[in-house]
Amino acid sequence: MPANIIMAVTDLRVSSLPSSLPCHNSRPSMYQPWNLSLQTSRPGIMHNKLSIKSVAFSDKVSSQTNLGTKSLEQVKRINQEALVNSSDSVKTLKMIDTIQRLGIEHHFEEEINVLLGRVGDWDTAEDLFATALQFRLLRHNGWPTCSDVFNKFLDKSGNFKESITRDIWGMLSLYEASYLGAKGEEVLQHAMELSRTHLHQSLPHLGPEVRRLVVEALTLPGHLRMARLEARNYMVEYSQASGQIPDLLELARLDFDMVQSMHQKELAEISRWWKNLGLVERLGFGRDGPGECFLWALGVLPEPRYSNCRIELAKTICILQVMDDMFDNYGTLDELVLFTKAIKRWDLDAMEQLPEYMKICYMALYNTTHEIAYRIQKEHGQTVVACLRRTWIDIFEAYLKEAKWFNNRHVPALREYLDNGVISSGSYMALVHATFLTGDGLSKETISMMNPYPRLFSCSGEILRLWDDLGTSRDEQERGDNACSIQCLMTENNISDENVARKHIRKLIGNLWPELNGLAITTTALPLSVTKASLNMARTSQVIYQRGDDRSTLTVDDHVQTLLFTPSALLR
């Protein structure tokens, strides 16, 4: 790789963190746990494919859910007892891991916290599998952890001992743990490189079941997976496992169907709102995809308790897509300048100078934003309309900058493009709305932290922007749209092969993840739900856009179909 390209990629790795993170042996009583790792997708088989637009949301699912409620509570109690009464530390860790991968941890939050407190100081001795699993689960769940626990597997030269490579389960566990590493944790970076190389080399020598698990991990590590898709895929995988706990699998199936029923109702409400808004029908242009918008909201806020938050967040994303299309494909530069000025005034009188189609867009955005602000005021007692308004003004100013670049045939430097692109992608808008909608610990201090936007948000947003470009660049270039990060990198570094540039963009995404992990650990002033949402947005961006970069992966419609309309009994 040319040195100048390495410099371009390295320079974008963003702000520095402490060279090492603090090490703790126990969790302070005041420490608020957060969940660092919420898991994306693996290919599955589609059954009984439905069109989102044609689905009739009847009350049948609701009645089925009511019938299953008692059974779910019974199975839940059985599993709670088994978890609490476990006396084997490794088995306890494995069970916690299984519960969280199945997406049913919301039934065991208290029990999991108590048990992690017990096993947090457990001496795993020279057991690589147990050490890595213990570290991953503690960090995953927000307990203080130190990567120094892996030093016992290093030789005198500071390299991992060759003997550990003979433990395939240990190497797989080490590989998964390494992806939770923060910037500056060199031992975890070395662990990632060693375990990835060794697992690749071991594939020809592994049995079918172990080989399948290793291939899935190498394709997408657990830490980068979207929570609901991981729950769906792991439920299928766990049903075929020889050491499964039948009661856990039964609970996972019951819970999946009940949560799926809730998600169907959420999408139905969003679809009704979108149809009544009539934006696309009246405009004659713009994306008409509430299913994709809901998948975004579900990815960012997967916890069942955030049902209303997902609905409101999906509404903002629906409007964002239409506004993006207006700036990219429909409005003239003069019209876009007028629209941006009107948005900055945030006054209905400012609409009078706009073309009719822009008045419709303006009114839809204005009303929806004030309705969301009213809901937040009513539920959480905080006035946030000014902050919500600012996120939209920032977006339109970023859109306008991109429109001027396009009009002047200007290709910006990659750093300049990315700073603007994080805003135009809607990252800040989505995370600020999510922060206020969840309302967890919402206060005037929290609101003040949104200006300037936290680095946690921009780091997640850079990952989103880069995945967006990988997924949409080819189609946009065919339409003659604006240059994206790929073209900016190619121009800045005299790269003629787009595939080479794409490889560098993927490397840049990989470089951003350790910083995002570190920010999730050190950004303690923000509530737990905000930290998780930031991580989840980065994960969801890969699910949404990867198809455009890799045609072998599933489409957004496939993901919506399998998560929302395929019951657990039909999953394969």
Coordinates of C-alpha atoms in Angstrom, one line a residue:
M1 CA 0.0 0.0 0.0
P2 CA 1.5 3.4 -1.0
A3 CA 2.7 5.4 2.0
N4 CA 0.6 8.4 1.1
I5 CA -2.6 6.3 1.1
I6 CA -1.7 4.8 4.4
M7 CA -1.3 8.3 5.7
A8 CA -4.7 9.3 4.4
V9 CA -6.4 6.4 6.0
T10 CA -4.5 6.7 9.3
D11 CA -5.2 10.4 9.6
L12 CA -8.9 9.7 9.5
R13 CA -8.7 7.3 12.4
V14 CA -9.9 10.2 14.6
S15 CA -9.3 11.7 18.0
S16 CA -7.0 10.0 20.4
L17 CA -8.0 8.1 23.5
P18 CA -5.9 7.4 26.5
S19 CA -3.2 4.9 25.6
S20 CA -4.7 2.4 28.0
L21 CA -7.9 2.0 29.8
P22 CA -8.1 1.9 33.6
C23 CA -8.0 -1.6 35.1
H24 CA -10.4 -2.7 37.8
N25 CA -10.9 -5.9 39.7
S26 CA -14.3 -5.1 40.9
R27 CA -17.2 -3.0 39.9
P28 CA -18.0 0.1 42.0
S29 CA -21.5 0.0 43.4
M30 CA -22.3 3.3 41.7
Y31 CA -21.2 2.0 38.3
Q32 CA -24.0 2.0 35.8
P33 CA -23.8 -0.9 33.4
W34 CA -24.0 -0.4 29.7
N35 CA -24.2 -3.1 27.0
L36 CA -21.3 -2.6 24.6
S37 CA -22.0 -5.4 22.2
L38 CA -25.4 -5.9 20.6
Q39 CA -25.3 -8.1 17.8
T40 CA -25.8 -8.2 12.6
S41 CA -26.8 -10.7 10.2
R42 CA -26.0 -13.9 8.5
P43 CA -27.7 -15.2 5.4
G44 CA -30.9 -17.1 6.0
I45 CA -33.6 -18.7 3.8
M46 CA -36.7 -16.7 3.0
H47 CA -40.1 -18.4 3.4
N48 CA -43.5 -17.3 2.3
K49 CA -42.2 -13.9 1.1
L50 CA -44.7 -11.1 1.5
S51 CA -44.9 -7.6 0.1
I52 CA -44.8 -5.1 3.0
K53 CA -47.3 -2.9 1.2
S54 CA -49.8 -5.7 0.9
V55 CA -49.7 -7.1 4.4
A56 CA -52.9 -6.9 6.3
F57 CA -52.2 -6.5 10.0
S58 CA -55.0 -8.4 11.6
D59 CA -55.6 -9.1 15.3
K60 CA -54.7 -12.8 14.9
V61 CA -51.2 -12.3 16.1
S62 CA -52.4 -10.4 19.1
S63 CA -54.6 -13.3 20.2
Q64 CA -51.8 -15.8 19.7
T65 CA -49.5 -13.7 21.8
N66 CA -52.1 -13.6 24.7
L67 CA -52.3 -17.4 24.5
G68 CA -48.6 -17.7 24.8
T69 CA -48.1 -15.3 27.7
K70 CA -48.6 -17.8 30.5
S71 CA -46.3 -20.3 28.9
L72 CA -43.6 -17.7 28.4
E73 CA -43.8 -16.7 32.1
Q74 CA -43.5 -20.4 33.2
V75 CA -40.5 -21.0 30.9
K76 CA -38.9 -17.8 32.0
R77 CA -39.1 -18.8 35.7
I78 CA -37.5 -22.2 34.9
N79 CA -34.6 -20.5 33.2
Q80 CA -34.2 -17.9 35.9
E81 CA -33.8 -20.7 38.5
A82 CA -31.3 -22.6 36.3
L83 CA -29.2 -19.4 35.8
V84 CA -29.2 -18.4 39.4
N85 CA -28.5 -21.9 40.8
S86 CA -25.6 -22.6 38.5
S87 CA -22.5 -23.4 40.5
D88 CA -20.1 -23.8 37.5
S89 CA -18.5 -20.5 36.5
V90 CA -17.8 -21.5 32.9
K91 CA -21.3 -22.9 32.5
T92 CA -22.7 -19.7 34.0
L93 CA -20.8 -17.6 31.5
K94 CA -21.9 -19.8 28.6
M95 CA -25.5 -19.5 29.7
I96 CA -25.3 -15.7 29.9
D97 CA -23.7 -15.6 26.5
T98 CA -26.5 -17.8 25.1
I99 CA -29.2 -15.7 26.6
Q100 CA -27.8 -12.5 25.2
R101 CA -27.2 -13.9 21.7
L102 CA -30.8 -15.2 21.7
G103 CA -32.0 -11.7 22.4
I104 CA -33.8 -12.6 25.6
E105 CA -31.6 -10.8 28.1
H106 CA -34.4 -8.3 28.9
H107 CA -36.0 -11.2 30.9
F108 CA -32.8 -11.7 33.0
E109 CA -31.2 -8.3 33.5
E110 CA -31.1 -8.4 37.3
E111 CA -29.9 -12.0 37.4
I112 CA -27.2 -11.4 34.8
N113 CA -25.8 -8.4 36.7
V114 CA -25.7 -10.3 40.0
L115 CA -23.9 -13.3 38.4
L116 CA -21.4 -11.2 36.5
G117 CA -20.5 -9.6 39.8
R118 CA -19.8 -13.0 41.2
V119 CA -17.7 -14.3 38.3
G120 CA -16.0 -11.0 37.6
D121 CA -13.1 -11.8 39.9
W122 CA -13.0 -15.5 39.1
D123 CA -9.5 -16.7 38.3
T124 CA -9.6 -18.4 34.9
A125 CA -6.0 -19.6 35.3
E126 CA -4.6 -20.7 31.9
D127 CA -7.9 -21.4 30.3
L128 CA -7.9 -19.2 27.1
F129 CA -11.5 -19.9 26.3
A130 CA -12.8 -18.9 29.7
T131 CA -10.5 -15.9 30.0
A132 CA -11.7 -14.5 26.7
L133 CA -15.4 -15.3 27.4
Q134 CA -15.2 -13.7 30.8
F135 CA -13.5 -10.6 29.4
R136 CA -16.0 -10.2 26.5
L137 CA -19.1 -10.6 28.7
L138 CA -17.9 -8.2 31.4
R139 CA -17.1 -5.6 28.8
H140 CA -20.2 -6.4 26.8
N141 CA -22.3 -5.6 29.9
G142 CA -20.4 -2.6 31.1
W143 CA -18.3 -4.0 33.9
P144 CA -14.8 -2.5 34.3
T145 CA -12.3 -4.7 32.4
C146 CA -8.6 -4.6 31.6
S147 CA -7.0 -6.2 28.6
D148 CA -4.0 -7.1 30.9
V149 CA -5.8 -10.4 31.7
F150 CA -4.4 -11.7 28.4
N151 CA -0.8 -11.0 29.4
K152 CA -0.5 -14.5 31.0
F153 CA -0.7 -15.9 27.5
L154 CA 2.3 -13.9 26.2
D155 CA 5.9 -15.2 26.1
K156 CA 8.9 -13.2 27.3
S157 CA 9.1 -11.4 23.9
G158 CA 5.5 -10.1 24.3
N159 CA 4.1 -12.4 21.7
F160 CA 1.2 -14.9 22.2
K161 CA 2.6 -18.3 23.1
E162 CA 2.5 -20.7 20.2
S163 CA 0.8 -23.4 22.4
I164 CA -2.5 -21.5 22.6
T165 CA -3.0 -22.0 18.8
R166 CA -3.7 -25.6 19.5
D167 CA -6.9 -24.7 21.3
I168 CA -9.4 -24.0 18.5
W169 CA -12.3 -23.0 20.9
G170 CA -9.9 -20.8 22.8
M171 CA -8.8 -19.1 19.6
L172 CA -12.4 -18.5 18.5
S173 CA -13.2 -17.1 21.9
L174 CA -10.1 -14.8 21.8
Y175 CA -11.1 -13.7 18.3
E176 CA -14.5 -12.6 19.4
A177 CA -13.2 -10.9 22.5
S178 CA -10.6 -8.9 20.4
Y179 CA -13.4 -7.0 18.6
L180 CA -14.4 -5.3 21.8
G181 CA -10.9 -3.8 22.1
A182 CA -10.4 0.0 22.4
K183 CA -7.8 2.1 20.7
G184 CA -4.5 1.7 22.6
E185 CA -5.2 -1.9 23.7
E186 CA -2.4 -3.4 21.7
V187 CA -2.7 -6.9 23.2
L188 CA -6.2 -7.1 21.7
Q189 CA -5.1 -5.9 18.4
H190 CA -2.4 -8.6 18.3
A191 CA -5.0 -11.1 19.5
M192 CA -7.2 -10.2 16.6
E193 CA -4.5 -10.6 14.0
L194 CA -3.2 -13.8 15.4
S195 CA -6.6 -15.5 16.0
R196 CA -8.0 -14.4 12.6
T197 CA -4.9 -15.8 10.7
H198 CA -4.9 -19.0 12.7
L199 CA -8.7 -19.6 12.3
H200 CA -8.4 -19.1 8.5
Q201 CA -5.5 -21.6 8.4
S202 CA -7.4 -24.1 10.5
L203 CA -10.5 -24.3 8.3
P204 CA -9.4 -27.3 6.2
H205 CA -8.8 -29.3 9.3
L206 CA -12.0 -28.6 11.2
G207 CA -15.1 -30.7 11.5
P208 CA -18.3 -29.5 9.8
E209 CA -20.0 -27.9 12.8
V210 CA -16.9 -26.2 14.2
R211 CA -16.0 -25.0 10.7
R212 CA -19.4 -23.5 10.2
L213 CA -19.1 -21.5 13.4
V214 CA -15.6 -20.3 12.5
V215 CA -16.6 -19.2 9.1
E216 CA -19.6 -17.3 10.5
A217 CA -17.3 -15.5 13.0
L218 CA -14.7 -14.7 10.4
T219 CA -17.4 -13.3 8.1
L220 CA -18.9 -11.1 10.8
P221 CA -17.7 -11.1 14.4
G222 CA -20.5 -11.1 17.0
H223 CA -19.7 -7.6 18.3
L224 CA -20.5 -6.1 14.8
R225 CA -23.9 -7.9 14.5
M226 CA -27.3 -6.2 14.7
A227 CA -29.2 -7.4 17.8
R228 CA -32.5 -8.6 16.3
L229 CA -30.8 -10.3 13.3
E230 CA -28.4 -12.0 15.6
A231 CA -31.2 -13.2 17.8
R232 CA -33.0 -14.6 14.8
N233 CA -30.0 -16.3 13.3
Y234 CA -28.6 -17.7 16.6
M235 CA -32.0 -19.2 17.5
V236 CA -31.7 -21.3 14.3
E237 CA -28.1 -22.2 15.1
Y238 CA -28.8 -23.0 18.7
S239 CA -31.7 -25.3 17.8
Q240 CA -29.1 -27.5 16.0
A241 CA -26.5 -27.4 18.8
S242 CA -25.9 -30.7 20.6
G243 CA -25.5 -29.0 24.0
Q244 CA -28.6 -26.8 23.9
I245 CA -30.8 -26.1 26.9
P246 CA -34.3 -26.9 25.7
D247 CA -36.0 -24.5 28.1
L248 CA -33.9 -21.6 26.8
L249 CA -34.7 -22.4 23.2
E250 CA -38.4 -22.6 24.0
L251 CA -38.2 -19.2 25.7
A252 CA -36.4 -17.7 22.8
R253 CA -39.0 -18.9 20.3
L254 CA -41.9 -17.6 22.4
D255 CA -40.2 -14.3 22.9
F256 CA -39.3 -13.9 19.2
D257 CA -42.9 -14.4 18.1
M258 CA -44.2 -12.0 20.8
V259 CA -41.7 -9.3 20.0
Q260 CA -42.3 -9.8 16.2
S261 CA -46.0 -9.2 16.8
M262 CA -45.1 -5.9 18.5
H263 CA -42.9 -5.0 15.6
Q264 CA -45.6 -5.7 13.1
K265 CA -47.9 -3.3 14.9
E266 CA -45.2 -0.7 15.1
L267 CA -44.7 -0.9 11.3
A268 CA -48.4 -0.8 10.7
E269 CA -48.6 2.4 12.7
I270 CA -45.7 3.9 10.8
S271 CA -47.2 2.9 7.5
R272 CA -50.6 4.4 8.4
W273 CA -48.9 7.7 9.4
W274 CA -46.9 7.7 6.2
K275 CA -49.9 7.0 4.0
N276 CA -51.9 9.8 5.7
L277 CA -49.0 12.2 5.4
G278 CA -49.2 11.5 1.6
L279 CA -45.8 13.1 1.0
V280 CA -44.5 11.0 -1.8
E281 CA -47.9 10.8 -3.5
R282 CA -48.3 14.6 -3.6
L283 CA -44.6 15.2 -4.5
G284 CA -44.3 12.6 -7.2
F285 CA -40.8 11.8 -6.2
G286 CA -38.9 10.4 -3.2
R287 CA -38.3 7.1 -1.6
D288 CA -41.4 5.3 -0.3
G289 CA -40.0 2.8 2.1
P290 CA -41.3 2.7 5.7
G291 CA -40.0 -0.8 6.0
E292 CA -36.4 0.2 5.5
C293 CA -36.9 3.2 7.9
F294 CA -38.4 0.9 10.5
L295 CA -35.4 -1.5 10.1
W296 CA -33.1 1.5 10.9
A297 CA -35.1 2.3 14.0
L298 CA -35.2 -1.3 15.1
G299 CA -31.5 -1.6 14.7
V300 CA -30.7 1.6 16.7
L301 CA -33.3 0.8 19.5
P302 CA -33.9 -2.9 19.6
E303 CA -35.0 -3.2 23.2
P304 CA -38.7 -4.1 23.4
R305 CA -39.4 -1.3 25.9
Y306 CA -38.6 1.3 23.3
S307 CA -41.6 0.6 21.1
N308 CA -42.9 4.2 20.9
C309 CA -39.4 5.5 20.4
R310 CA -38.9 3.3 17.4
I311 CA -42.1 4.6 15.8
E312 CA -41.2 8.2 16.2
L313 CA -37.6 7.7 15.1
A314 CA -38.8 5.8 12.0
K315 CA -40.9 8.8 11.1
T316 CA -37.9 11.2 11.1
I317 CA -36.0 8.7 8.9
C318 CA -38.9 8.6 6.4
I319 CA -38.9 12.3 6.1
L320 CA -35.1 12.4 5.9
Q321 CA -35.1 10.1 2.9
V322 CA -37.5 12.3 0.9
M323 CA -35.5 15.5 1.8
D324 CA -32.3 13.7 0.7
D325 CA -33.9 12.8 -2.7
M326 CA -35.2 16.4 -3.1
F327 CA -31.7 17.8 -2.7
D328 CA -30.0 15.1 -4.8
N329 CA -32.4 14.6 -7.7
Y330 CA -35.2 17.2 -7.9
G331 CA -34.6 20.7 -6.7
T332 CA -32.6 23.4 -8.5
L333 CA -29.7 25.0 -6.7
D334 CA -31.6 28.3 -6.4
E335 CA -34.6 26.5 -4.9
L336 CA -32.4 24.5 -2.5
V337 CA -30.8 27.8 -1.3
L338 CA -34.3 29.2 -0.7
F339 CA -35.4 26.1 1.1
T340 CA -32.3 26.1 3.4
K341 CA -32.9 29.8 4.3
A342 CA -36.5 29.1 5.1
I343 CA -35.6 26.1 7.3
K344 CA -33.1 28.3 9.2
R345 CA -35.9 30.7 10.0
W346 CA -38.1 27.8 11.2
D347 CA -41.2 29.9 10.7
L348 CA -44.3 28.9 8.7
D349 CA -44.3 32.4 7.1
A350 CA -41.0 31.5 5.5
M351 CA -42.8 29.0 3.3
E352 CA -44.5 31.7 1.2
Q353 CA -41.5 32.2 -1.0
L354 CA -41.0 28.5 -1.7
P355 CA -42.3 26.4 -4.7
E356 CA -45.4 24.4 -3.9
Y357 CA -43.6 21.0 -3.7
M358 CA -41.2 22.5 -1.1
K359 CA -44.0 23.9 0.9
I360 CA -45.3 20.4 1.3
C361 CA -41.9 19.1 2.5
Y362 CA -41.5 22.1 4.8
M363 CA -44.8 21.6 6.5
A364 CA -44.3 17.8 6.9
L365 CA -41.0 18.3 8.6
Y366 CA -42.2 21.2 10.7
N367 CA -45.3 19.5 12.0
T368 CA -43.6 16.1 12.6
T369 CA -40.7 17.8 14.6
H370 CA -43.1 19.7 16.8
E371 CA -45.2 16.6 17.4
I372 CA -42.2 14.7 18.5
A373 CA -41.0 17.6 20.7
Y374 CA -44.5 17.8 22.3
R375 CA -44.3 14.1 23.1
I376 CA -40.9 14.5 24.7
Q377 CA -42.2 17.5 26.7
K378 CA -45.2 15.5 27.9
E379 CA -43.4 12.3 28.8
H380 CA -40.1 13.6 30.0
G381 CA -40.7 17.2 31.0
Q382 CA -37.9 18.7 28.8
T383 CA -38.2 21.3 26.1
V384 CA -36.1 20.1 23.1
V385 CA -37.7 21.6 20.0
A386 CA -34.8 24.0 19.6
C387 CA -32.3 21.2 19.7
L388 CA -34.3 19.0 17.3
R389 CA -34.6 22.0 14.9
R390 CA -30.9 22.5 15.0
T391 CA -30.2 18.9 13.8
W392 CA -32.4 19.6 10.8
I393 CA -30.8 22.9 10.0
D394 CA -27.4 21.3 10.1
I395 CA -28.6 18.6 7.7
F396 CA -29.9 21.0 5.1
E397 CA -26.7 23.1 5.3
A398 CA -24.7 20.0 4.7
Y399 CA -27.0 19.0 1.8
L400 CA -26.6 22.5 0.3
K401 CA -22.8 22.2 0.6
E402 CA -22.9 18.9 -1.3
A403 CA -25.2 20.4 -3.9
K404 CA -22.8 23.3 -4.5
W405 CA -19.9 20.8 -4.8
F406 CA -21.8 19.0 -7.4
N407 CA -22.8 22.2 -9.3
N408 CA -19.2 23.3 -9.3
R409 CA -17.8 19.8 -10.2
H410 CA -15.7 20.0 -7.0
V411 CA -14.3 16.9 -5.4
P412 CA -13.4 17.7 -1.8
A413 CA -10.7 16.2 0.3
L414 CA -11.7 13.0 2.1
R415 CA -11.6 14.6 5.5
E416 CA -13.7 17.6 4.4
Y417 CA -16.2 15.3 2.7
L418 CA -16.5 13.0 5.8
D419 CA -17.0 15.8 8.3
N420 CA -19.9 17.1 6.2
G421 CA -21.1 13.6 5.3
V422 CA -21.6 12.6 8.9
I423 CA -24.1 15.4 9.1
S424 CA -25.8 14.8 5.8
S425 CA -26.2 11.1 6.6
G426 CA -28.6 12.0 9.4
S427 CA -26.4 10.5 12.1
Y428 CA -26.7 13.4 14.5
M429 CA -30.3 13.9 13.8
A430 CA -31.1 10.2 14.5
L431 CA -29.0 9.9 17.7
V432 CA -30.2 13.2 19.2
H433 CA -33.8 12.2 18.6
A434 CA -33.1 8.7 20.1
T435 CA -31.5 10.4 23.1
F436 CA -34.6 12.5 23.8
L437 CA -37.2 9.9 22.8
T438 CA -35.9 7.2 25.2
G439 CA -35.8 9.9 27.9
D440 CA -33.3 7.9 30.1
G441 CA -31.8 10.3 32.5
L442 CA -32.9 13.2 30.3
S443 CA -32.0 16.5 31.8
K444 CA -30.9 20.0 30.8
E445 CA -27.4 18.8 31.2
T446 CA -28.0 16.0 28.7
I447 CA -29.5 18.4 26.3
S448 CA -26.6 20.8 26.6
M449 CA -24.2 17.9 25.6
M450 CA -25.8 17.9 22.2
N451 CA -24.0 21.1 21.3
P452 CA -21.4 20.4 20.0
Y453 CA -22.4 16.8 19.2
P454 CA -20.5 14.2 21.2
R455 CA -17.6 12.5 19.5
L456 CA -19.4 9.2 20.3
F457 CA -22.0 10.3 17.7
S458 CA -19.6 11.5 15.1
C459 CA -17.5 8.3 15.3
S460 CA -20.6 6.1 14.8
G461 CA -21.7 8.5 12.1
E462 CA -18.5 8.2 10.2
I463 CA -18.9 4.4 10.1
L464 CA -22.5 4.9 8.8
R465 CA -21.4 7.4 6.1
L466 CA -18.6 5.1 4.9
W467 CA -20.9 2.1 4.7
D468 CA -23.5 4.3 2.9
D469 CA -20.9 5.2 0.3
L470 CA -19.8 1.5 -0.1
G471 CA -23.5 0.5 -0.6
T472 CA -24.8 3.3 -2.8
S473 CA -21.8 4.7 -4.7
R474 CA -22.2 2.6 -7.9
D475 CA -25.8 3.5 -8.4
E476 CA -25.2 7.1 -7.6
Q477 CA -22.3 7.4 -10.0
E478 CA -24.4 5.9 -12.8
R479 CA -26.9 8.7 -12.1
G480 CA -24.1 11.2 -12.2
D481 CA -24.5 12.2 -8.5
N482 CA -22.0 13.9 -6.2
A483 CA -18.6 12.4 -5.4
C484 CA -18.6 10.2 -2.3
S485 CA -15.8 9.1 0.0
I486 CA -14.6 6.5 -2.6
Q487 CA -14.1 9.1 -5.3
C488 CA -12.6 11.6 -2.8
L489 CA -10.0 9.0 -1.8
M490 CA -9.3 8.1 -5.4
T491 CA -8.8 11.7 -6.4
E492 CA -6.7 12.6 -3.4
N493 CA -4.4 9.6 -3.7
N494 CA -4.4 9.2 -7.5
I495 CA -6.0 5.7 -7.3
S496 CA -7.4 4.5 -10.6
D497 CA -8.9 1.2 -9.4
E498 CA -12.2 1.6 -7.5
N499 CA -11.8 -1.8 -5.9
V500 CA -8.6 -0.6 -4.3
A501 CA -10.3 2.4 -2.9
R502 CA -13.1 0.3 -1.6
K503 CA -10.6 -1.8 0.3
H504 CA -9.2 1.3 1.9
I505 CA -12.6 2.5 2.9
R506 CA -13.3 -0.9 4.6
K507 CA -10.0 -0.6 6.4
L508 CA -11.0 2.9 7.6
I509 CA -14.2 1.5 9.0
G510 CA -12.2 -1.2 10.8
N511 CA -9.9 1.5 12.2
L512 CA -12.9 3.5 13.5
W513 CA -14.4 0.6 15.6
P514 CA -11.7 0.5 18.3
E515 CA -12.2 4.3 18.8
L516 CA -16.0 3.8 19.0
N517 CA -15.5 1.0 21.6
G518 CA -13.2 3.2 23.7
L519 CA -15.7 6.1 23.5
A520 CA -18.5 3.7 24.6
I521 CA -16.4 2.9 27.7
T522 CA -15.2 6.4 28.6
T523 CA -18.3 8.6 27.7
T524 CA -19.8 8.2 31.1
A525 CA -21.8 11.4 31.2
L526 CA -24.4 10.1 28.7
P527 CA -27.1 7.6 29.6
L528 CA -26.7 3.9 28.9
S529 CA -29.3 3.9 26.2
V530 CA -27.5 6.6 24.2
T531 CA -24.2 4.7 24.3
K532 CA -25.9 1.5 23.0
A533 CA -27.8 3.4 20.3
S534 CA -24.5 4.9 19.0
L535 CA -23.0 1.4 18.7
N536 CA -26.2 0.0 17.2
M537 CA -26.3 2.7 14.5
A538 CA -22.9 1.7 13.3
R539 CA -23.9 -2.0 13.2
T540 CA -27.1 -1.3 11.5
S541 CA -25.4 0.7 8.7
Q542 CA -23.6 -2.4 7.6
V543 CA -26.9 -4.4 7.4
I544 CA -28.6 -1.6 5.4
Y545 CA -25.8 -0.9 2.9
Q546 CA -23.7 -4.1 2.6
R547 CA -25.8 -5.5 -0.2
G548 CA -24.6 -2.6 -2.5
D549 CA -21.0 -3.5 -1.8
D550 CA -21.4 -7.3 -1.8
R551 CA -24.2 -8.8 -3.9
S552 CA -24.0 -12.2 -2.0
T553 CA -25.6 -10.6 1.1
L554 CA -29.3 -10.2 1.8
T555 CA -31.3 -7.2 0.8
V556 CA -33.1 -4.8 3.1
D557 CA -36.4 -6.4 2.1
D558 CA -35.1 -9.8 3.0
H559 CA -34.2 -8.6 6.4
V560 CA -37.5 -7.0 7.0
Q561 CA -39.3 -10.1 5.8
T562 CA -37.4 -12.5 8.1
L563 CA -37.6 -10.2 11.2
L564 CA -41.1 -9.0 10.9
F565 CA -43.1 -11.6 8.9
T566 CA -41.5 -15.0 9.4
P567 CA -42.5 -16.7 12.6
S568 CA -40.0 -18.7 14.6
A569 CA -41.5 -22.1 13.5
L570 CA -40.6 -21.3 9.9
L571 CA -37.0 -20.1 10.5
R572 CA -34.4 -22.3 8.9

